[in-house]
mmCIF file of C-alpha atoms and ligand atoms in Angstrom:
data_model
loop_
_atom_site.group_PDB
_atom_site.id
_atom_site.type_symbol
_atom_site.label_atom_id
_atom_site.label_comp_id
_atom_site.label_asym_id
_atom_site.label_seq_id
_atom_site.Cartn_x
_atom_site.Cartn_y
_atom_site.Cartn_z
ATOM 1 C CA MET Z 112 0.436 -5.005 -18.760
ATOM 2 C CA ARG Z 113 0.142 -2.423 -21.674
ATOM 3 C CA GLY Z 114 -3.770 -1.416 -20.612
ATOM 4 C CA MET Z 115 -3.918 -3.220 -17.707
ATOM 5 C CA ASP Z 116 -5.855 -2.245 -14.704
ATOM 6 C CA VAL Z 117 -4.022 -2.591 -10.709
ATOM 7 C CA LEU Z 118 -7.013 -3.099 -9.183
ATOM 8 C CA ASP Z 119 -5.964 -5.053 -5.976
ATOM 9 C CA LEU Z 120 -2.831 -7.673 -5.241
ATOM 10 C CA GLU Z 121 -5.666 -10.801 -4.197
ATOM 11 C CA ARG Z 122 -6.019 -11.150 -8.019
ATOM 12 C CA MET Z 123 -2.599 -10.090 -9.264
ATOM 13 C CA PRO Z 124 -0.581 -13.409 -10.816
ATOM 14 C CA ARG Z 125 2.958 -13.631 -9.136
ATOM 15 C CA SER Z 126 4.704 -13.074 -12.556
ATOM 16 C CA THR Z 127 2.894 -9.802 -12.738
ATOM 17 C CA ILE Z 128 4.116 -8.534 -9.066
ATOM 18 C CA GLU Z 129 7.800 -9.773 -9.976
ATOM 19 C CA ASN Z 130 7.368 -7.578 -13.292
ATOM 20 C CA ILE Z 131 6.636 -4.495 -11.516
ATOM 21 C CA LEU Z 132 9.390 -5.443 -8.821
ATOM 22 C CA ASP Z 133 11.828 -5.720 -11.364
ATOM 23 C CA THR Z 134 10.980 -3.009 -13.021
ATOM 24 C CA ALA Z 135 10.993 -0.546 -9.740
ATOM 25 C CA ARG Z 136 14.760 -1.013 -9.741
ATOM 26 C CA THR Z 137 15.418 0.275 -12.806
ATOM 27 C CA MET Z 138 13.150 3.189 -11.423
ATOM 28 C CA GLU Z 139 15.438 3.623 -8.309
ATOM 29 C CA GLU Z 140 18.314 4.317 -10.387
ATOM 30 C CA VAL Z 141 16.669 7.067 -12.278
ATOM 31 C CA LEU Z 142 15.587 8.521 -8.888
ATOM 32 C CA ASP Z 143 19.537 8.416 -8.061
ATOM 33 C CA ARG Z 144 20.568 10.586 -11.210
ATOM 34 C CA PRO Z 145 21.096 14.330 -10.898
ATOM 35 C CA ALA Z 146 18.541 15.079 -13.569
ATOM 36 C CA ARG Z 147 15.093 12.756 -12.867
ATOM 37 C CA LYS Z 148 13.207 13.223 -15.899
ATOM 38 C CA LEU Z 149 12.585 10.699 -18.492
ATOM 39 C CA PRO Z 150 10.719 11.563 -21.862
ATOM 40 C CA THR Z 151 9.401 7.393 -21.777
ATOM 41 C CA LEU Z 152 5.796 8.857 -20.846
ATOM 42 C CA ARG Z 153 6.067 12.286 -22.714
ATOM 43 C CA GLY Z 154 2.027 12.991 -24.055
ATOM 44 C CA LYS Z 155 0.521 10.658 -21.844
ATOM 45 C CA ASN Z 156 -1.669 12.391 -19.128
ATOM 46 C CA VAL Z 157 -1.778 10.378 -15.497
ATOM 47 C CA THR Z 158 -5.123 12.137 -13.759
ATOM 48 C CA THR Z 159 -5.667 11.843 -10.322
ATOM 49 C CA LEU Z 160 -9.059 11.185 -8.779
ATOM 50 C CA PHE Z 161 -8.758 11.440 -4.677
ATOM 51 C CA PHE Z 162 -12.230 11.416 -2.777
ATOM 52 C CA GLU Z 163 -10.025 10.945 0.426
ATOM 53 C CA PRO Z 164 -7.251 12.747 1.968
ATOM 54 C CA SER Z 165 -3.891 11.555 1.339
ATOM 55 C CA THR Z 166 -0.401 13.026 1.630
ATOM 56 C CA ARG Z 167 2.141 10.513 0.165
ATOM 57 C CA THR Z 168 -0.047 8.432 -2.147
ATOM 58 C CA ARG Z 169 -1.109 11.175 -4.130
ATOM 59 C CA SER Z 170 1.909 13.501 -3.880
ATOM 60 C CA SER Z 171 3.893 9.818 -4.758
ATOM 61 C CA PHE Z 172 1.765 9.341 -7.679
ATOM 62 C CA GLU Z 173 2.115 12.370 -9.404
ATOM 63 C CA ALA Z 174 5.946 12.597 -8.628
ATOM 64 C CA ALA Z 175 6.214 9.421 -10.300
ATOM 65 C CA ALA Z 176 4.148 10.430 -13.675
ATOM 66 C CA LYS Z 177 6.282 13.861 -13.936
ATOM 67 C CA ILE Z 178 9.796 11.758 -13.718
ATOM 68 C CA LEU Z 179 8.777 9.811 -16.654
ATOM 69 C CA GLY Z 180 7.617 13.041 -18.269
ATOM 70 C CA ALA Z 181 3.786 12.697 -18.366
ATOM 71 C CA ASP Z 182 1.657 15.281 -17.804
ATOM 72 C CA VAL Z 183 -0.679 15.312 -14.473
ATOM 73 C CA THR Z 184 -3.975 16.616 -13.695
ATOM 74 C CA GLY Z 185 -5.247 16.790 -10.169
ATOM 75 C CA PHE Z 186 -8.751 16.605 -9.826
ATOM 76 C CA ALA Z 187 -10.113 17.754 -6.911
ATOM 77 C CA PRO Z 188 -14.023 16.557 -5.822
ATOM 78 C CA ALA Z 189 -14.360 19.060 -3.264
ATOM 79 C CA THR Z 190 -14.671 21.731 -5.851
ATOM 80 C CA SER Z 191 -15.943 19.478 -8.436
ATOM 81 C CA SER Z 192 -19.425 19.634 -9.835
ATOM 82 C CA LEU Z 193 -19.881 16.387 -7.684
ATOM 83 C CA GLN Z 194 -20.827 18.845 -5.216
ATOM 84 C CA LYS Z 195 -23.843 19.572 -7.589
ATOM 85 C CA GLY Z 196 -24.582 16.086 -7.602
ATOM 86 C CA GLU Z 197 -22.902 15.036 -10.757
ATOM 87 C CA GLY Z 198 -22.394 11.073 -10.452
ATOM 88 C CA LEU Z 199 -19.257 9.319 -9.861
ATOM 89 C CA LEU Z 200 -19.140 7.755 -13.511
ATOM 90 C CA ASP Z 201 -20.203 10.541 -15.380
ATOM 91 C CA THR Z 202 -17.238 12.581 -13.623
ATOM 92 C CA ALA Z 203 -14.629 9.945 -14.466
ATOM 93 C CA ARG Z 204 -15.858 9.669 -18.182
ATOM 94 C CA THR Z 205 -15.626 13.387 -18.657
ATOM 95 C CA LEU Z 206 -12.346 12.981 -17.195
ATOM 96 C CA GLU Z 207 -11.556 10.050 -19.906
ATOM 97 C CA ALA Z 208 -13.454 12.518 -22.821
ATOM 98 C CA MET Z 209 -10.749 14.892 -21.805
ATOM 99 C CA GLY Z 210 -7.659 12.403 -22.517
ATOM 100 C CA ALA Z 211 -6.899 10.810 -19.435
ATOM 101 C CA ASP Z 212 -4.515 7.996 -20.047
ATOM 102 C CA CYS Z 213 -4.683 6.444 -16.430
ATOM 103 C CA LEU Z 214 -6.955 7.026 -13.640
ATOM 104 C CA VAL Z 215 -5.145 6.957 -10.117
ATOM 105 C CA VAL Z 216 -8.269 6.782 -8.030
ATOM 106 C CA ARG Z 217 -8.796 6.894 -4.013
ATOM 107 C CA HIS Z 218 -12.235 6.743 -2.722
ATOM 108 C CA ARG Z 219 -13.651 5.570 0.908
ATOM 109 C CA THR Z 220 -15.912 3.059 -0.753
ATOM 110 C CA ALA Z 221 -14.433 -0.174 -1.340
ATOM 111 C CA GLY Z 222 -15.103 -1.414 -4.905
ATOM 112 C CA VAL Z 223 -14.919 1.949 -6.834
ATOM 113 C CA PRO Z 224 -11.939 1.328 -8.936
ATOM 114 C CA ARG Z 225 -13.470 -1.544 -10.143
ATOM 115 C CA PHE Z 226 -16.664 -0.208 -10.383
ATOM 116 C CA LEU Z 227 -14.956 2.427 -12.825
ATOM 117 C CA ALA Z 228 -12.737 -0.397 -14.578
ATOM 118 C CA ASP Z 229 -15.675 -2.205 -15.426
ATOM 119 C CA ARG Z 230 -17.328 0.700 -17.574
ATOM 120 C CA LEU Z 231 -13.973 2.971 -18.948
ATOM 121 C CA GLY Z 232 -11.801 2.159 -21.142
ATOM 122 C CA THR Z 233 -8.812 4.217 -19.261
ATOM 123 C CA PRO Z 234 -6.682 1.947 -17.003
ATOM 124 C CA VAL Z 235 -7.789 2.424 -13.241
ATOM 125 C CA VAL Z 236 -5.022 2.357 -10.720
ATOM 126 C CA ASN Z 237 -6.365 1.777 -7.089
ATOM 127 C CA ALA Z 238 -4.954 4.289 -4.463
ATOM 128 C CA GLY Z 239 -6.754 2.709 -2.000
ATOM 129 C CA ASP Z 240 -10.405 1.652 -1.804
ATOM 130 C CA GLY Z 241 -12.402 1.751 1.775
ATOM 131 C CA MET Z 242 -11.056 -1.117 3.782
ATOM 132 C CA HIS Z 243 -10.354 -3.248 0.887
ATOM 133 C CA GLU Z 244 -7.096 -3.151 -0.684
ATOM 134 C CA HIS Z 245 -4.395 -0.318 -1.434
ATOM 135 C CA PRO Z 246 -1.974 -2.451 -4.106
ATOM 136 C CA THR Z 247 0.567 0.307 -4.569
ATOM 137 C CA GLN Z 248 1.538 0.552 -1.039
ATOM 138 C CA GLY Z 249 1.243 -3.387 -0.700
ATOM 139 C CA LEU Z 250 3.989 -3.423 -3.911
ATOM 140 C CA LEU Z 251 5.999 -0.861 -2.364
ATOM 141 C CA ASP Z 252 6.243 -3.087 1.064
ATOM 142 C CA LEU Z 253 7.150 -6.165 -0.926
ATOM 143 C CA TYR Z 254 9.987 -3.983 -2.634
ATOM 144 C CA THR Z 255 11.343 -2.288 0.461
ATOM 145 C CA ILE Z 256 11.293 -6.095 2.033
ATOM 146 C CA LEU Z 257 13.106 -7.328 -1.413
ATOM 147 C CA ARG Z 258 15.970 -4.296 -0.875
ATOM 148 C CA ALA Z 259 16.631 -4.952 2.523
ATOM 149 C CA LYS Z 260 16.547 -8.920 2.487
ATOM 150 C CA GLY Z 261 17.261 -9.646 -1.136
ATOM 151 C CA ARG Z 262 14.372 -12.097 -1.110
ATOM 152 C CA ILE Z 263 10.749 -12.255 0.378
ATOM 153 C CA GLU Z 264 10.586 -16.488 -0.176
ATOM 154 C CA GLY Z 265 10.425 -17.893 3.716
ATOM 155 C CA LEU Z 266 10.845 -14.643 5.283
ATOM 156 C CA ARG Z 267 8.854 -14.635 8.230
ATOM 157 C CA VAL Z 268 6.801 -11.265 7.906
ATOM 158 C CA ALA Z 269 4.388 -9.902 10.941
ATOM 159 C CA ILE Z 270 1.697 -7.399 10.622
ATOM 160 C CA VAL Z 271 0.625 -6.208 13.744
ATOM 161 C CA GLY Z 272 -2.331 -3.829 14.865
ATOM 162 C CA ASP Z 273 -5.703 -2.721 13.102
ATOM 163 C CA VAL Z 274 -5.691 -5.173 10.432
ATOM 164 C CA GLU Z 275 -9.756 -5.257 9.905
ATOM 165 C CA HIS Z 276 -9.860 -1.684 9.131
ATOM 166 C CA SER Z 277 -6.410 -2.080 7.128
ATOM 167 C CA ARG Z 278 -6.686 -2.095 3.222
ATOM 168 C CA VAL Z 279 -3.039 -2.272 3.475
ATOM 169 C CA ALA Z 280 -2.918 -4.680 5.477
ATOM 170 C CA ARG Z 281 -4.826 -6.852 2.755
ATOM 171 C CA SER Z 282 -2.635 -5.973 -0.181
ATOM 172 C CA ASP Z 283 0.224 -6.983 1.797
ATOM 173 C CA ILE Z 284 -0.957 -10.122 3.437
ATOM 174 C CA HIS Z 285 -2.000 -11.331 -0.668
ATOM 175 C CA GLY Z 286 1.834 -10.145 -2.164
ATOM 176 C CA LEU Z 287 3.386 -11.442 0.823
ATOM 177 C CA LEU Z 288 1.800 -15.016 0.351
ATOM 178 C CA SER Z 289 2.116 -14.841 -3.636
ATOM 179 C CA LEU Z 290 5.555 -14.617 -3.000
ATOM 180 C CA GLY Z 291 6.261 -17.397 -0.486
ATOM 181 C CA ALA Z 292 6.357 -15.497 2.741
ATOM 182 C CA GLN Z 293 4.813 -16.447 6.097
ATOM 183 C CA VAL Z 294 2.854 -14.113 7.390
ATOM 184 C CA ARG Z 295 1.437 -13.777 11.502
ATOM 185 C CA LEU Z 296 -1.228 -11.316 12.254
ATOM 186 C CA ALA Z 297 -1.512 -9.786 15.822
ATOM 187 C CA GLY Z 298 -3.585 -7.040 16.995
ATOM 188 C CA PRO Z 299 -6.469 -6.854 19.537
ATOM 189 C CA ALA Z 300 -9.414 -9.565 18.752
ATOM 190 C CA THR Z 301 -11.777 -6.282 18.237
ATOM 191 C CA LEU Z 302 -9.539 -5.416 15.528
ATOM 192 C CA LEU Z 303 -9.294 -8.337 13.571
ATOM 193 C CA PRO Z 304 -11.431 -9.424 10.756
ATOM 194 C CA PRO Z 305 -14.036 -12.065 12.311
ATOM 195 C CA ALA Z 306 -13.775 -14.065 9.510
ATOM 196 C CA PHE Z 307 -10.125 -13.898 9.315
ATOM 197 C CA PRO Z 308 -9.460 -17.799 8.960
ATOM 198 C CA LYS Z 309 -11.903 -18.255 6.051
ATOM 199 C CA TRP Z 310 -10.924 -14.995 4.703
ATOM 200 C CA MET Z 311 -7.831 -16.206 3.049
ATOM 201 C CA ALA Z 312 -5.932 -18.638 4.488
ATOM 202 C CA ALA Z 313 -8.457 -21.420 3.131
ATOM 203 C CA ASP Z 314 -6.014 -22.549 0.556
ATOM 204 C CA ARG Z 315 -2.398 -21.526 2.421
ATOM 205 C CA PRO Z 316 -3.031 -22.149 6.529
ATOM 206 C CA ALA Z 317 0.459 -22.933 6.847
ATOM 207 C CA LYS Z 318 1.688 -19.502 5.728
ATOM 208 C CA VAL Z 319 -0.731 -17.487 7.269
ATOM 209 C CA GLY Z 320 -2.445 -17.122 10.481
ATOM 210 C CA VAL Z 321 -3.424 -14.807 13.642
ATOM 211 C CA ALA Z 322 -1.189 -15.391 16.952
ATOM 212 C CA THR Z 323 -0.229 -13.326 19.869
ATOM 213 C CA LEU Z 324 2.036 -10.315 19.510
ATOM 214 C CA ASP Z 325 5.105 -11.825 20.846
ATOM 215 C CA HIS Z 326 4.801 -15.252 18.908
ATOM 216 C CA ALA Z 327 4.217 -12.919 16.005
ATOM 217 C CA LEU Z 328 7.492 -11.221 16.930
ATOM 218 C CA GLU Z 329 9.575 -14.298 17.908
ATOM 219 C CA GLY Z 330 11.732 -14.575 14.810
ATOM 220 C CA ALA Z 331 10.603 -12.272 12.718
ATOM 221 C CA ASP Z 332 12.452 -10.640 9.691
ATOM 222 C CA ALA Z 333 10.054 -8.023 9.114
ATOM 223 C CA VAL Z 334 7.691 -6.421 11.182
ATOM 224 C CA ILE Z 335 4.752 -4.197 9.553
ATOM 225 C CA VAL Z 336 2.900 -1.742 12.213
ATOM 226 C CA LEU Z 337 -0.658 -0.519 11.153
ATOM 227 C CA ARG Z 338 -2.319 2.786 11.821
ATOM 228 C CA LEU Z 339 -4.635 2.542 14.037
ATOM 229 C CA GLN Z 340 -7.990 3.472 12.197
ATOM 230 C CA ARG Z 341 -9.923 5.855 14.527
ATOM 231 C CA GLU Z 342 -11.892 7.619 11.963
ATOM 232 C CA ARG Z 343 -12.957 4.108 10.858
ATOM 233 C CA GLN Z 344 -14.335 2.679 14.168
ATOM 234 C CA ALA Z 345 -17.733 3.601 14.436
ATOM 235 C CA GLY Z 346 -17.808 1.698 17.911
ATOM 236 C CA ALA Z 347 -15.251 1.529 20.429
ATOM 237 C CA ARG Z 348 -12.792 -1.208 19.787
ATOM 238 C CA ILE Z 349 -10.398 -0.017 22.508
ATOM 239 C CA PRO Z 350 -10.542 0.518 26.147
ATOM 240 C CA SER Z 351 -8.413 3.570 26.045
ATOM 241 C CA PRO Z 352 -5.254 4.683 23.620
ATOM 242 C CA GLU Z 353 -3.080 4.021 26.567
ATOM 243 C CA GLU Z 354 -4.399 0.477 27.167
ATOM 244 C CA TYR Z 355 -4.011 -0.216 23.344
ATOM 245 C CA ALA Z 356 -0.281 1.167 23.308
ATOM 246 C CA ALA Z 357 0.616 -0.697 26.511
ATOM 247 C CA CYS Z 358 -0.644 -3.784 24.944
ATOM 248 C CA TRP Z 359 0.307 -3.381 21.357
ATOM 249 C CA GLY Z 360 2.489 -0.614 20.791
ATOM 250 C CA LEU Z 361 5.908 -1.684 19.164
ATOM 251 C CA THR Z 362 8.559 -0.635 21.803
ATOM 252 C CA ARG Z 363 12.632 -1.720 21.293
ATOM 253 C CA GLU Z 364 12.244 -3.831 23.963
ATOM 254 C CA ARG Z 365 9.310 -6.351 22.160
ATOM 255 C CA LEU Z 366 11.201 -5.639 18.836
ATOM 256 C CA ARG Z 367 14.188 -7.858 20.552
ATOM 257 C CA LEU Z 368 12.137 -10.868 20.224
ATOM 258 C CA ALA Z 369 12.515 -10.346 16.463
ATOM 259 C CA LYS Z 370 15.607 -10.971 14.619
ATOM 260 C CA PRO Z 371 18.651 -8.964 15.123
ATOM 261 C CA ASP Z 372 18.316 -7.428 11.500
ATOM 262 C CA VAL Z 373 14.419 -7.083 11.930
ATOM 263 C CA ILE Z 374 13.130 -4.502 9.767
ATOM 264 C CA PHE Z 375 10.094 -1.811 10.849
ATOM 265 C CA LEU Z 376 7.515 -0.611 8.437
ATOM 266 C CA HIS Z 377 4.718 1.133 8.922
ATOM 267 C CA PRO Z 378 2.618 3.200 5.904
ATOM 268 C CA MET Z 379 2.599 6.260 7.480
ATOM 269 C CA PRO Z 380 0.679 8.602 8.875
ATOM 270 C CA MET Z 381 2.552 6.666 12.188
ATOM 271 C CA ASN Z 382 0.640 7.879 15.723
ATOM 272 C CA ARG Z 383 3.874 7.965 17.894
ATOM 273 C CA GLY Z 384 3.359 6.555 21.350
ATOM 274 C CA LEU Z 385 0.210 4.886 20.096
ATOM 275 C CA GLU Z 386 1.314 2.298 17.769
ATOM 276 C CA VAL Z 387 4.603 2.383 17.616
ATOM 277 C CA GLU Z 388 7.391 4.196 19.933
ATOM 278 C CA SER Z 389 9.755 7.024 18.581
ATOM 279 C CA GLY Z 390 12.396 4.977 19.105
ATOM 280 C CA VAL Z 391 10.952 2.230 16.697
ATOM 281 C CA ALA Z 392 10.075 4.712 14.311
ATOM 282 C CA ASP Z 393 13.717 6.577 14.058
ATOM 283 C CA GLY Z 394 15.767 3.811 14.946
ATOM 284 C CA PRO Z 395 18.115 1.666 12.832
ATOM 285 C CA SER Z 396 15.846 -1.222 11.875
ATOM 286 C CA SER Z 397 13.087 1.434 10.693
ATOM 287 C CA GLN Z 398 12.163 1.715 6.811
ATOM 288 C CA VAL Z 399 9.789 4.535 6.743
ATOM 289 C CA PHE Z 400 11.338 7.154 4.596
ATOM 290 C CA ARG Z 401 12.573 4.154 2.586
ATOM 291 C CA GLN Z 402 9.272 3.239 2.047
ATOM 292 C CA VAL Z 403 8.072 6.665 0.791
ATOM 293 C CA ARG Z 404 11.276 7.034 -1.743
ATOM 294 C CA HIS Z 405 10.291 3.570 -2.806
ATOM 295 C CA GLY Z 406 6.598 4.565 -3.517
ATOM 296 C CA VAL Z 407 7.650 6.479 -6.292
ATOM 297 C CA ALA Z 408 10.270 4.006 -7.721
ATOM 298 C CA VAL Z 409 6.801 1.423 -7.737
ATOM 299 C CA ARG Z 410 4.796 3.833 -8.814
ATOM 300 C CA MET Z 411 7.215 5.222 -11.743
ATOM 301 C CA SER Z 412 7.214 1.181 -12.903
ATOM 302 C CA VAL Z 413 3.199 0.385 -12.050
ATOM 303 C CA LEU Z 414 2.664 3.375 -14.588
ATOM 304 C CA TYR Z 415 5.368 2.795 -17.018
ATOM 305 C CA LEU Z 416 4.524 -0.912 -17.360
ATOM 306 C CA ILE Z 417 0.636 0.165 -18.086
ATOM 307 C CA LEU Z 418 1.587 2.998 -20.228
ATOM 308 C CA ALA Z 419 4.439 1.787 -22.307
ATOM 309 C CA GLY Z 420 3.187 -1.601 -21.868
ATOM 310 C CA GLY Z 421 7.331 -2.547 -21.286
ATOM 311 C CA GLU Z 422 8.829 -1.157 -24.112
ATOM 312 C CA PRO Z 423 12.203 0.027 -23.535
HETATM 313 C C1 NCD R 528 -2.177 4.371 4.272
HETATM 314 C C2 NCD R 528 -3.707 4.371 3.355
HETATM 315 O O1 NCD R 528 -4.460 5.622 3.324
HETATM 316 O O2 NCD R 528 -4.480 3.544 3.611
HETATM 317 N N1 NCD R 528 -1.755 5.293 4.039
HETATM 318 C C3 NCD R 528 -0.950 5.732 2.971
HETATM 319 O O3 NCD R 528 -1.579 5.373 2.166
HETATM 320 N N2 NCD R 528 0.434 5.648 2.963
HETATM 321 C C4 NCD R 528 -2.489 3.812 5.498
HETATM 322 C C5 NCD R 528 -3.378 5.128 7.061
HETATM 323 O O4 NCD R 528 -4.370 5.511 6.429
HETATM 324 O O5 NCD R 528 -3.259 4.638 8.051
#
């Protein structure tokens, strides 16, 4: 994997996904040590380039890089020459010339990480591009399910809510299908991608489909609830937040339709009382803070494999 770009899970081979998840297990053990610092990536520079707000993803990449001994440069577009009209590519080339060994990029426009990856020698990691993908979030969701259930193959996973605007959902769906899970999507018709059946079920129709909420939850091993992305909705897609909560909000009662040992995941930030009630978010099935921790392990794994190429 050395030098590889991590842009999406749609095209990532299953063996690469498995390699990242295996390596993340070793990285998670490092997180448990009293002294959490390795010399593995000493002398390497990881540069983060975030054009959109982020709490977890950015700090998680930074923590991962630092634990592995790398230096971190945080580039803040709001105070940079981008404000003077400097182009994206010139900015990225400048950071490359300054010694970035890896660029972690988040942008509101789909395709920006690939655009840069095609033009730079430095490996690019997509930290979320528009409504396209968020591959490391997908990987940490897979890792969380794997740690809780011991496998992914054959599991039933429900993905609920605002699928259309969710790059997390896209990465989750590709990753889950690649590892052999069954995926059921549920949400208001106005928040499901219109071309969904053609969009990704073409070669795997038995493994993924749209369902009612009850049907998606029935017998589910894992439920991933998505944030209602109000900032990405130009027109009104839902009658009111109250109506959305009543029809699609995950409650403890609804969760009873799932398997007794179901786990609940959410990429955060959560709109409590809207897409999920606090009883579920803070309940025994909730993995949300484990996801955050796993995010560090998975990003350590990705950075390690890209920058050290699997050398011990
Ligand atoms: C997500 C994102 O930004 O795509 N958050 C995250 O990275 N944890 C999901 C979201 O904003 O709803």
